[in-house]
CSV table of C-alpha atoms in Angstrom, one decimal:
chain,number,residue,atom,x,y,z
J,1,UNK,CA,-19.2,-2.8,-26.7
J,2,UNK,CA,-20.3,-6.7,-27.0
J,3,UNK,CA,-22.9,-7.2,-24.6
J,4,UNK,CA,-23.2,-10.3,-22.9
J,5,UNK,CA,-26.5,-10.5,-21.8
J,6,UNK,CA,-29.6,-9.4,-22.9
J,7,UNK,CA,-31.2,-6.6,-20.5
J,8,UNK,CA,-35.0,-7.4,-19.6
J,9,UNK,CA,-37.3,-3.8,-20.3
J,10,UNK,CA,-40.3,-4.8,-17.8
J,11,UNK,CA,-40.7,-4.9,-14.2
J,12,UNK,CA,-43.2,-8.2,-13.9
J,13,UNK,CA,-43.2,-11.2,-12.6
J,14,UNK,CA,-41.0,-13.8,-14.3
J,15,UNK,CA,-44.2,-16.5,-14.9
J,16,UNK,CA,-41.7,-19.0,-17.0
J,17,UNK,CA,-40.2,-19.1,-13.7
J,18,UNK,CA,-43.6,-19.2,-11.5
J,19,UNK,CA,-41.8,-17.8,-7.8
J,20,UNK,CA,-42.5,-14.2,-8.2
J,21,UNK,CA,-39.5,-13.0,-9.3
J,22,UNK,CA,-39.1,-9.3,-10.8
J,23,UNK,CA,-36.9,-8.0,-13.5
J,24,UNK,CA,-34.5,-5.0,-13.1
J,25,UNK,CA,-34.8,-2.8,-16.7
J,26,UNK,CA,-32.4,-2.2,-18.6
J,27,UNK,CA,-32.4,1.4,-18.1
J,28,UNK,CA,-31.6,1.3,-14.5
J,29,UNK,CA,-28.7,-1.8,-15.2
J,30,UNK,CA,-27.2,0.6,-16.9
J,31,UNK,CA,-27.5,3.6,-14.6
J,32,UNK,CA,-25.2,0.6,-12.2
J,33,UNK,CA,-23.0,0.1,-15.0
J,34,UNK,CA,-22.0,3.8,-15.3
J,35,UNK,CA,-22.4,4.2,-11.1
J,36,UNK,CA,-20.1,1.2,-10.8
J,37,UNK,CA,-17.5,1.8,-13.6
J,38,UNK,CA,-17.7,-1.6,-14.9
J,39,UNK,CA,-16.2,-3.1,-12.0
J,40,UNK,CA,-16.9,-5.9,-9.7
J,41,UNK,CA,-17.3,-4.1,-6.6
J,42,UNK,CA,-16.1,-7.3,-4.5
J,43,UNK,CA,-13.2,-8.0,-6.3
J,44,UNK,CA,-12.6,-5.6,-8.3
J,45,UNK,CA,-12.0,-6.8,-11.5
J,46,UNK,CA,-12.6,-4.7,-15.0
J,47,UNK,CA,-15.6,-6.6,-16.5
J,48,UNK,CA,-15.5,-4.3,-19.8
J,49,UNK,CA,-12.5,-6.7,-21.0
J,50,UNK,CA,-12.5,-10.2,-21.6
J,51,UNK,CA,-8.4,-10.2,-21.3
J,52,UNK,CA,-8.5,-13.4,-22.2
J,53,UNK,CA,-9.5,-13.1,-25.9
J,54,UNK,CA,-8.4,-9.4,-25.8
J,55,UNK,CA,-12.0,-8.4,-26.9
J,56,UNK,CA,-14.3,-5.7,-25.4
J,57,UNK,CA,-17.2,-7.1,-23.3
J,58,UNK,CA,-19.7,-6.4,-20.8
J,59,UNK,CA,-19.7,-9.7,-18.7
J,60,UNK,CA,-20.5,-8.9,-15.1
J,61,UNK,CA,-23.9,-9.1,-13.8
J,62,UNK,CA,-26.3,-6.5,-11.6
J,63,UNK,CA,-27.2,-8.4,-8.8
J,64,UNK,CA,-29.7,-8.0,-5.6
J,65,UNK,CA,-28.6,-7.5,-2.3
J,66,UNK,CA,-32.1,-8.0,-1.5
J,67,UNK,CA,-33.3,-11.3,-3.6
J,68,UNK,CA,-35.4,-10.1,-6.5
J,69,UNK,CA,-38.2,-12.9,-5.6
J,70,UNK,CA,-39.6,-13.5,-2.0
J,71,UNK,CA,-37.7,-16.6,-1.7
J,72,UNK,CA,-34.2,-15.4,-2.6
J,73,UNK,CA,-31.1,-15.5,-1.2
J,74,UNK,CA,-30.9,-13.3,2.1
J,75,UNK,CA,-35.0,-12.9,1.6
J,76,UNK,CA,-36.6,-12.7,5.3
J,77,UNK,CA,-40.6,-12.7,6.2
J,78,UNK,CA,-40.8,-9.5,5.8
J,79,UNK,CA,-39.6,-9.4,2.0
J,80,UNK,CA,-42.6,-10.7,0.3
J,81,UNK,CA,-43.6,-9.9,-3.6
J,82,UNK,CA,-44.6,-6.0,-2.6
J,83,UNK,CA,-40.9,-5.8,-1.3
J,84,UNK,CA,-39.2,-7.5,-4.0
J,85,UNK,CA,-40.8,-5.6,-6.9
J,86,UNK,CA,-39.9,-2.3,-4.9
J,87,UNK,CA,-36.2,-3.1,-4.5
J,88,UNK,CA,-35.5,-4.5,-8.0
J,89,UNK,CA,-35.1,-1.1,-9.9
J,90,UNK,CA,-33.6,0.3,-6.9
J,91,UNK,CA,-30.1,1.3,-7.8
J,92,UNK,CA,-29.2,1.1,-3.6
J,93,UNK,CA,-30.3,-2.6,-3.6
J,94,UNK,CA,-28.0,-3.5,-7.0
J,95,UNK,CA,-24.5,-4.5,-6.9
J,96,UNK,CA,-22.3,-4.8,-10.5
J,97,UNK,CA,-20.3,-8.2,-10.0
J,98,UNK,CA,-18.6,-10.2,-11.8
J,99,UNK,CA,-20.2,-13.7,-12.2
J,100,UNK,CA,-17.8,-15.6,-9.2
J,101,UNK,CA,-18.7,-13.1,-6.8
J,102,UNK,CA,-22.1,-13.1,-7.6
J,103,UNK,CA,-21.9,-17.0,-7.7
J,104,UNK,CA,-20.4,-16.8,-4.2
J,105,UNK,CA,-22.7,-14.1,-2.6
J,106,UNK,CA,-25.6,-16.0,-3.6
J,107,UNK,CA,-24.5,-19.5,-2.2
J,108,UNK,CA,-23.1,-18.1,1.0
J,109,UNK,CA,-26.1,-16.0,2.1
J,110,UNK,CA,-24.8,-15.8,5.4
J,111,UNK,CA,-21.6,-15.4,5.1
J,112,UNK,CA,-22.7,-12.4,2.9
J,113,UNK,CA,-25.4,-10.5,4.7
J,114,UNK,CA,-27.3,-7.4,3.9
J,115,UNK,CA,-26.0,-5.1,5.8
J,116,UNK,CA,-22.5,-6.0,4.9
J,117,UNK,CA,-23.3,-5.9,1.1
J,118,UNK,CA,-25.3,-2.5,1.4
J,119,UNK,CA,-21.8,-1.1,3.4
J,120,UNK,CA,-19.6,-2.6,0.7
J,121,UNK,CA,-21.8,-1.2,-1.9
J,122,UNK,CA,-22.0,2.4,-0.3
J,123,UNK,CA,-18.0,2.2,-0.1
J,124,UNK,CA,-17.5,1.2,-3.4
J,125,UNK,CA,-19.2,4.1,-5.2
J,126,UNK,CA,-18.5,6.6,-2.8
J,127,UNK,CA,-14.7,5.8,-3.9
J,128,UNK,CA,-16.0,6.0,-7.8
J,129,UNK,CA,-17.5,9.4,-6.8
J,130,UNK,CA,-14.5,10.8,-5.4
J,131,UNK,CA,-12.0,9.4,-7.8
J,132,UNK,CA,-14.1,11.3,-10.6
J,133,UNK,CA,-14.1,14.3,-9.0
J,134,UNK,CA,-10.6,15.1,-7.3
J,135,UNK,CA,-8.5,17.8,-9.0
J,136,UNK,CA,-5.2,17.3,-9.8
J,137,UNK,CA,-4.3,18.5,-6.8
J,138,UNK,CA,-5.5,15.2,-5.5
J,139,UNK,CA,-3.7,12.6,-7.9
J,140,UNK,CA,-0.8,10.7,-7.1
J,141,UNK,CA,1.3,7.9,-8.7
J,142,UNK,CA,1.0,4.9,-7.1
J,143,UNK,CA,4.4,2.8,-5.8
J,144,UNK,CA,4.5,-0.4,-4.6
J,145,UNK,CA,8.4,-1.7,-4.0
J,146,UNK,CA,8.5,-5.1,-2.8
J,147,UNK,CA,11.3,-7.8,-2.0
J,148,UNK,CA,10.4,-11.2,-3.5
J,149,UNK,CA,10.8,-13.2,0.0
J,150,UNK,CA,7.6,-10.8,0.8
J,151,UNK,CA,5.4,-11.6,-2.0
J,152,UNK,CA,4.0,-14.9,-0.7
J,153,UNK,CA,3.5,-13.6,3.1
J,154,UNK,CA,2.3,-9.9,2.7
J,155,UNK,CA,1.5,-9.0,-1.0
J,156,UNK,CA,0.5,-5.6,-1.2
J,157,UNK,CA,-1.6,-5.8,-4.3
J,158,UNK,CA,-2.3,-2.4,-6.5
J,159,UNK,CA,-6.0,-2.7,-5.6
J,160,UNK,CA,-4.6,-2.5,-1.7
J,161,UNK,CA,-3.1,1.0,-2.4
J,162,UNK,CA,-5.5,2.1,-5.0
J,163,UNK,CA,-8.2,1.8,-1.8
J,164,UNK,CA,-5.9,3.1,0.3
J,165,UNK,CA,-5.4,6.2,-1.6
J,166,UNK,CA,-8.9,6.9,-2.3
J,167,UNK,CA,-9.5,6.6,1.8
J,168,UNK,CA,-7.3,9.7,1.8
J,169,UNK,CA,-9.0,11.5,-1.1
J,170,UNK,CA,-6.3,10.8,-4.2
J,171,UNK,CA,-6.8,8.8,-7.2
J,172,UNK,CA,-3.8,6.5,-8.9
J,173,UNK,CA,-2.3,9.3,-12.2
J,174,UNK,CA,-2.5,6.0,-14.2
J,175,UNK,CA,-1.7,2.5,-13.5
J,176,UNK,CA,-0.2,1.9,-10.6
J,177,UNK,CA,3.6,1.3,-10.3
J,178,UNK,CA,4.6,-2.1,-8.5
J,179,UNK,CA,8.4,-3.4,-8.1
J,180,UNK,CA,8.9,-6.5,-7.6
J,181,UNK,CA,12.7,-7.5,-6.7
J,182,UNK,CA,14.9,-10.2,-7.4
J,183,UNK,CA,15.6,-12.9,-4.8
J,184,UNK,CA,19.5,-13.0,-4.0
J,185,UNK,CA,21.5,-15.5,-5.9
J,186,UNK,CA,23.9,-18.5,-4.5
J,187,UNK,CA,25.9,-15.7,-2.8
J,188,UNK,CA,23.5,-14.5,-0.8
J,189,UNK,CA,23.4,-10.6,-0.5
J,190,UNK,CA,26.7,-9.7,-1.3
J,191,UNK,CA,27.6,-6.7,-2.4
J,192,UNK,CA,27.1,-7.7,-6.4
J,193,UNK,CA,23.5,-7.8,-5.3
J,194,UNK,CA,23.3,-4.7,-3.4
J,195,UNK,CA,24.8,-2.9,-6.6
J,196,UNK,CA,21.6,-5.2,-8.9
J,197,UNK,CA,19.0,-4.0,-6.5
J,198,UNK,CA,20.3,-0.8,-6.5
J,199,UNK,CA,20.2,-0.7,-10.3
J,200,UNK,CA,17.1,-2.4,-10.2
J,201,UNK,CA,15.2,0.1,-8.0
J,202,UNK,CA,16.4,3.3,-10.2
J,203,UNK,CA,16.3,1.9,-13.3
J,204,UNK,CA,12.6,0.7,-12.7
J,205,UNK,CA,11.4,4.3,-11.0
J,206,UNK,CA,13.0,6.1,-14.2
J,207,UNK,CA,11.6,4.3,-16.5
J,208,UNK,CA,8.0,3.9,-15.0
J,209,UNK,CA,8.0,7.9,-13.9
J,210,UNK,CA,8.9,8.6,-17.4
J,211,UNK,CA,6.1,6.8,-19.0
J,212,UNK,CA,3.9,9.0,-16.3
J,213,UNK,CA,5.2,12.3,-16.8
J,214,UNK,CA,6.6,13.0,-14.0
J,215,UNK,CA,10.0,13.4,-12.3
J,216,UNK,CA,11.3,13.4,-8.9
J,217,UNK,CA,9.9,16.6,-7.3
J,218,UNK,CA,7.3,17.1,-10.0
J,219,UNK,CA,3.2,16.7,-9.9
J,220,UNK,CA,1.5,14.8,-9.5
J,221,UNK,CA,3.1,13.5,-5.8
J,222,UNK,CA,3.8,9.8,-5.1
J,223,UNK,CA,2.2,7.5,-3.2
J,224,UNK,CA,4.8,5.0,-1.7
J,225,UNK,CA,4.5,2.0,0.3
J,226,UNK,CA,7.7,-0.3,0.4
J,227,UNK,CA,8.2,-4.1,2.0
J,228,UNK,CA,11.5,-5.2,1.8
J,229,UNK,CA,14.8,-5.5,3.6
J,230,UNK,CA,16.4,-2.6,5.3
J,231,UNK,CA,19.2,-1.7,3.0
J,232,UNK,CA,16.7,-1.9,-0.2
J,233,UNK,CA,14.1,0.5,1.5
J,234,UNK,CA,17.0,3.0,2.4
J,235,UNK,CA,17.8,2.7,-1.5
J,236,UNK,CA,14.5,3.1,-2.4
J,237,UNK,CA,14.6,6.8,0.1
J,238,UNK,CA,17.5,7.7,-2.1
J,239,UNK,CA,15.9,7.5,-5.7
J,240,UNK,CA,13.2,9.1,-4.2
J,241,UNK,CA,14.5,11.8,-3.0
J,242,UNK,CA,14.1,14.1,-0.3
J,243,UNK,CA,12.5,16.6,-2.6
J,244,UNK,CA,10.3,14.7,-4.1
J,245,UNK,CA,6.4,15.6,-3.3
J,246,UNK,CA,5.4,11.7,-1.4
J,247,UNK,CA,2.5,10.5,0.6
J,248,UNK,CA,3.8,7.1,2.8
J,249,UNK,CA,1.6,4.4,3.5
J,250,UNK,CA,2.7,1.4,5.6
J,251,UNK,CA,1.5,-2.0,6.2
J,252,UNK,CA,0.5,-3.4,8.9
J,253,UNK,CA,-1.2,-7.4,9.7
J,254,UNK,CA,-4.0,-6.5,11.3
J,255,UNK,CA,-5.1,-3.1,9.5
J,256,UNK,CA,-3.6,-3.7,5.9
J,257,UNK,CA,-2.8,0.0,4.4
J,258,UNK,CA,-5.5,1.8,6.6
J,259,UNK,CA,-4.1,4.0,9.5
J,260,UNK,CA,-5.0,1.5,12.8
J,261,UNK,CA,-5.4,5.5,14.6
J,262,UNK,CA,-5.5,8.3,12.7
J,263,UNK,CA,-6.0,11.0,15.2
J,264,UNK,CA,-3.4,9.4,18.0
J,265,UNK,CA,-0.4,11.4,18.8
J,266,UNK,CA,3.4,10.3,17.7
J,267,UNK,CA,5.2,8.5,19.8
J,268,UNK,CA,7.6,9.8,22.1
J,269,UNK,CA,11.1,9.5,20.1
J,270,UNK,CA,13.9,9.0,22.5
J,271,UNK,CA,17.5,10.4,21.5
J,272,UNK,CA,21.0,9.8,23.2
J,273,UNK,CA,24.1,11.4,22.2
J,274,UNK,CA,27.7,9.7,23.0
J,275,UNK,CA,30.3,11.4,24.7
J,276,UNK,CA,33.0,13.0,22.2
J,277,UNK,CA,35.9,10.5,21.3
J,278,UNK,CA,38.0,9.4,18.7
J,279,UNK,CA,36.3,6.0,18.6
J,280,UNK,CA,33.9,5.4,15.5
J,281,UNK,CA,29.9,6.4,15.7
J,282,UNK,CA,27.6,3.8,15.6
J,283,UNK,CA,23.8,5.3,15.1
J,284,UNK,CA,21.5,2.9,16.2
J,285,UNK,CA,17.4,3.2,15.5
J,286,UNK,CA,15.4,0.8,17.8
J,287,UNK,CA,11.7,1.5,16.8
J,288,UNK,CA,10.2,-1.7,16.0
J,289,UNK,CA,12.7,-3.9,18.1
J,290,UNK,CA,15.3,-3.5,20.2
J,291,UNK,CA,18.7,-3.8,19.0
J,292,UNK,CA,21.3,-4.9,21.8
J,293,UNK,CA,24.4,-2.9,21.9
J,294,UNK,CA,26.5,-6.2,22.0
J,295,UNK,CA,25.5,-6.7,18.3
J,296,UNK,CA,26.6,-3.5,17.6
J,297,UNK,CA,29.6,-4.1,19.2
J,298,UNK,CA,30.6,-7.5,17.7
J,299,UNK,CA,30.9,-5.9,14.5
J,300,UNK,CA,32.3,-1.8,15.1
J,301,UNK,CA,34.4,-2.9,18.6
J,302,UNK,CA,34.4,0.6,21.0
J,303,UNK,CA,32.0,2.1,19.0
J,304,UNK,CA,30.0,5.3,20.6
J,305,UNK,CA,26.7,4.3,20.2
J,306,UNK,CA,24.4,7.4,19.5
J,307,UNK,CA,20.7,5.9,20.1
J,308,UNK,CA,17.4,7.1,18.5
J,309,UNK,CA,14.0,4.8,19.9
J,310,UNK,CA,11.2,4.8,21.9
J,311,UNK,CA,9.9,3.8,25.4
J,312,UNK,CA,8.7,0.3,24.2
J,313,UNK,CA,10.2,-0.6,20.4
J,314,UNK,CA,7.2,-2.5,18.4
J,315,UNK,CA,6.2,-2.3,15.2
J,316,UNK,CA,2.7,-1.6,15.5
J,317,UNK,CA,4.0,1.9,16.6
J,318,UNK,CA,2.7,3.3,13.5
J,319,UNK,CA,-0.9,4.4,14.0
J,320,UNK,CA,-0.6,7.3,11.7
J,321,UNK,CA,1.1,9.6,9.1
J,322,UNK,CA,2.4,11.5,12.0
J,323,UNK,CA,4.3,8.9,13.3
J,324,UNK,CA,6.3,9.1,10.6
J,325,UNK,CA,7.0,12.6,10.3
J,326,UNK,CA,8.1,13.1,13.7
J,327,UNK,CA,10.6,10.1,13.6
J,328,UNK,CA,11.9,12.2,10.3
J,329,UNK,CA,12.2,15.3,12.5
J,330,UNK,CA,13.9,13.5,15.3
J,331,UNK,CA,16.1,11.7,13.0
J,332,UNK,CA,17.4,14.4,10.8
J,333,UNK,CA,18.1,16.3,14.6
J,334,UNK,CA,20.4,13.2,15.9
J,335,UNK,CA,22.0,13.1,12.4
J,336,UNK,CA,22.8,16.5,12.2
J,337,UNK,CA,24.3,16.4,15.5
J,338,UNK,CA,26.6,13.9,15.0
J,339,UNK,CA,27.7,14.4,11.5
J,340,UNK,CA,29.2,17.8,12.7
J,341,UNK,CA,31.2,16.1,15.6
J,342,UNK,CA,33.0,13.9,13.4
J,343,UNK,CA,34.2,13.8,9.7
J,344,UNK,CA,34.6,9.7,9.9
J,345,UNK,CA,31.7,7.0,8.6
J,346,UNK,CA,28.8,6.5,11.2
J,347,UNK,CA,27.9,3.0,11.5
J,348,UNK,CA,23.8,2.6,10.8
J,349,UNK,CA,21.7,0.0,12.7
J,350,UNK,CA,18.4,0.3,12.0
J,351,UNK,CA,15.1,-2.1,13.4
J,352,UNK,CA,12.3,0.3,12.2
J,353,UNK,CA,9.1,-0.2,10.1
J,354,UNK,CA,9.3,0.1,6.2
J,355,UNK,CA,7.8,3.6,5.9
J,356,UNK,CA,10.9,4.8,8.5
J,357,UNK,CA,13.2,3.8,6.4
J,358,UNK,CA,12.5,5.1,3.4
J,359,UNK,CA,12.2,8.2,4.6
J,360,UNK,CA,15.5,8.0,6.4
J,361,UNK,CA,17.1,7.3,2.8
J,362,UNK,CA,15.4,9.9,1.4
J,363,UNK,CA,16.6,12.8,4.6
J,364,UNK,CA,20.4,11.5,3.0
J,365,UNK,CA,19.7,12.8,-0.3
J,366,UNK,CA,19.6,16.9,1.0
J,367,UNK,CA,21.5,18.2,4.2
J,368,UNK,CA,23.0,15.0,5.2
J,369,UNK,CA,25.9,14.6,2.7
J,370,UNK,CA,28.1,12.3,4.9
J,371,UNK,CA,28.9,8.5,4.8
J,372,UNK,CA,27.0,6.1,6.3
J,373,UNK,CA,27.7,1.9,6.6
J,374,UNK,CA,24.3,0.3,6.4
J,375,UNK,CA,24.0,-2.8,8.4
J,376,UNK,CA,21.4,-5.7,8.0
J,377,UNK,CA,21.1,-8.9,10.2
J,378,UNK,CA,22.2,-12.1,7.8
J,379,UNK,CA,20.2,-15.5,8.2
J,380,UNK,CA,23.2,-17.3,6.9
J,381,UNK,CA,25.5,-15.6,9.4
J,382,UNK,CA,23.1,-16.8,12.3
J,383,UNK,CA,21.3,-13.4,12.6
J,384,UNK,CA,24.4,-11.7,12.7
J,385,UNK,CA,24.6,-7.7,11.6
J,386,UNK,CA,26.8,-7.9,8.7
J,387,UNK,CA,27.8,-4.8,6.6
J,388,UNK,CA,25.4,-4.6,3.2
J,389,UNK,CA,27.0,-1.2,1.3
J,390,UNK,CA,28.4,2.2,1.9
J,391,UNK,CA,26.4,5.5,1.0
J,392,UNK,CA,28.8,8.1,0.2
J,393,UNK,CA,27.6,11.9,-0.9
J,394,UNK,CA,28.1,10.6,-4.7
J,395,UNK,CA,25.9,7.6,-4.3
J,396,UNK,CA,22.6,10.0,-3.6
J,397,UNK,CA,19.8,9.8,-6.2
């Protein structure tokens, strides 16, 4: 491998430069090399690959969190030439960056302070460390499914997950897999598109689970975190698979992928039955709004609305992982329920965060073999529900 610097052997003062500053050897760079994996730990780019020339190449750069000369960045009266010489072969004081980090780091000194740099340093190869040594056991493949009127406002980049997974103990089963869907056409989403994105979706999962070895209920399990419409996340439920081995993640603004609570209790899932009737069932799911039965109304007239929500609908109802599950237990409950009083379509209406809804079309693919109208709310039909497909028993994945 090309290197792309040469690595200085002595620990001395640096007298063409005459300000005391100390060397790191090139034992110990690469000791940070092999700690670090050859990435930038800011950023988090490979820096054994120039991709742009497709050539092999060690270009990032070991740099100090504490300044390798008295008078360096973040140095303070206490780091005088003693200090410096002490710190510059210590592997806890040396960060492998790529050159704009480093760059950035260094001109920003207080933007960038010790003890955040020593915390993002201590992360950083702590995640290495357990990535290296998980079992199999704890590998999943990635999955990122996104709609394209997301990507500009809430990308949820690979690195996002990868961290996200290694919070949780797992490590990505090679690259991670990321979807990124078509916007709809002229005709808006009609049902031409929903058939595309339903395409899309399966034809993409195959393809990229193939390439992985693995199959829908098979090891290694997948880690899944979806952003999209409604309808598209219920599809994306349905390739899955209910018997597929899955991990969910969800995002949130303020907490990214990380679990904003991850001891708090689920919420308190609130289910109301209708009277029996000949009328059609409308199931409505309020969880991170509430949906107003006159919308429901305006499009399935006399419906019996069956309701599944909580005390106060938001979206930032998801603290945890357990959240999840126990909307999945109370859900397959009211579906079960009213799938046995009636042989007729029920009507779905559905406000929920994107982790609830995949795994609401994923509970259709086992017990619940029964049709289902999905609704979405259309922008060009002022915010109206209008119906987007039909899941039938032969539609499931």
């Amino acid at each position: 491998m090309e290197q792309a610097h040469e690595d200085a052997e002595v620990t001395s003062p640096d007298s063409s430069a005459g300000s005391g500053r100390f060397h790191t050897t090139g034992n110990i760079k690469k000791l940070v090399w092999v700690r670090s994996a050859g990435h930038c730990e800011l950023c988090g780019q490979d820096l054994t690959c120039d991709f742009r020339v497709s050539q092999e190449m060690a270009w990032g750069e070991v740099a100090h969190i504490m300044p390798a000369s008295p008078k360096g960045p973040r140095a303070d009266p206490s780091h005088g030439a003693q200090e410096a010489a002490d710190l510059t072969n210590d592997t806890n004081n040396l960060m492998l960056l790529c050159p704009g980090c480093h760059d950035r780091v260094d001109r920003d000194a207080d933007g960038y302070p010790t003890s955040d740099l020593t915390e993002l340093h201590q992360a950083f190869q702590e995640r290495i460390r357990l990535a290296a040594s998980v079992p199999d056991a704890g590998r999943a493949i990635g999955l990122i499914v996104q709609g394209s009127n997301f990507v500009t406002n809430a990308d949820i980049s690979k690195r996002d997950l990868a961290m996200a997974m290694s919070a949780e103990g797992l490590s990505a089963f090679g690259d991670i897999i990321k979807i990124t869907l078509k916007p709809p056409g002229a005709d808006g989403r009609d049902q031409r598109y929903w058939a595309n994105i339903k395409d899309e979706v399966r034809h993409h999962l195959e393809r990229q689970l193939e390439r992985r070895g693995g199959r829908y209920g098979d090891q290694p399990a997948l880690a899944v975190v979806g952003l999209a419409d409604i309808p598209t996340l219920i599809m994306l439920g349905q390739t899955i698979g209910d018997r597929s081995n899955r991990v969910m993640f969800s995002k949130s603004r303020d907490h990214g992928l990380r679990w904003p609570d991850p001891s708090a209790a689920p919420p308190n899932y609130q289910l109301h039955i209708p009277d029996e009737g000949a009328e059609p069932i409308a199931l409505v799911v309020s969880i991170s709004a509430k949906i107003p039965e006159r919308d429901v109304l305006l499009v399935v007239p006399n419906a019996r609305i069956a309701t599944l929500t909580i005390e106060d609908p938001r979206y930032s109802i998801v603290s945890n992982r357990g959240a999840i599950s126990a909307f999945r237990d109370a859900l397959q409950i009211l579906m079960s329920h009213l799938e046995a009083s009636s042989p007729e379509p029920i009507h779905l209406f559905i406000a929920a965060p994107a982790a609830f809804c995949v795994e609401l079309g994923a509970l259709m693919t086992t017990e619940h073999q029964h049709p289902y109208v999905v609704y979405d709310r259309e922008k060009t039909q002022d915010g109206r529900f209008v119906e987007a497909f039909t899941i039938t028993p032969g539609d499931r994945a």
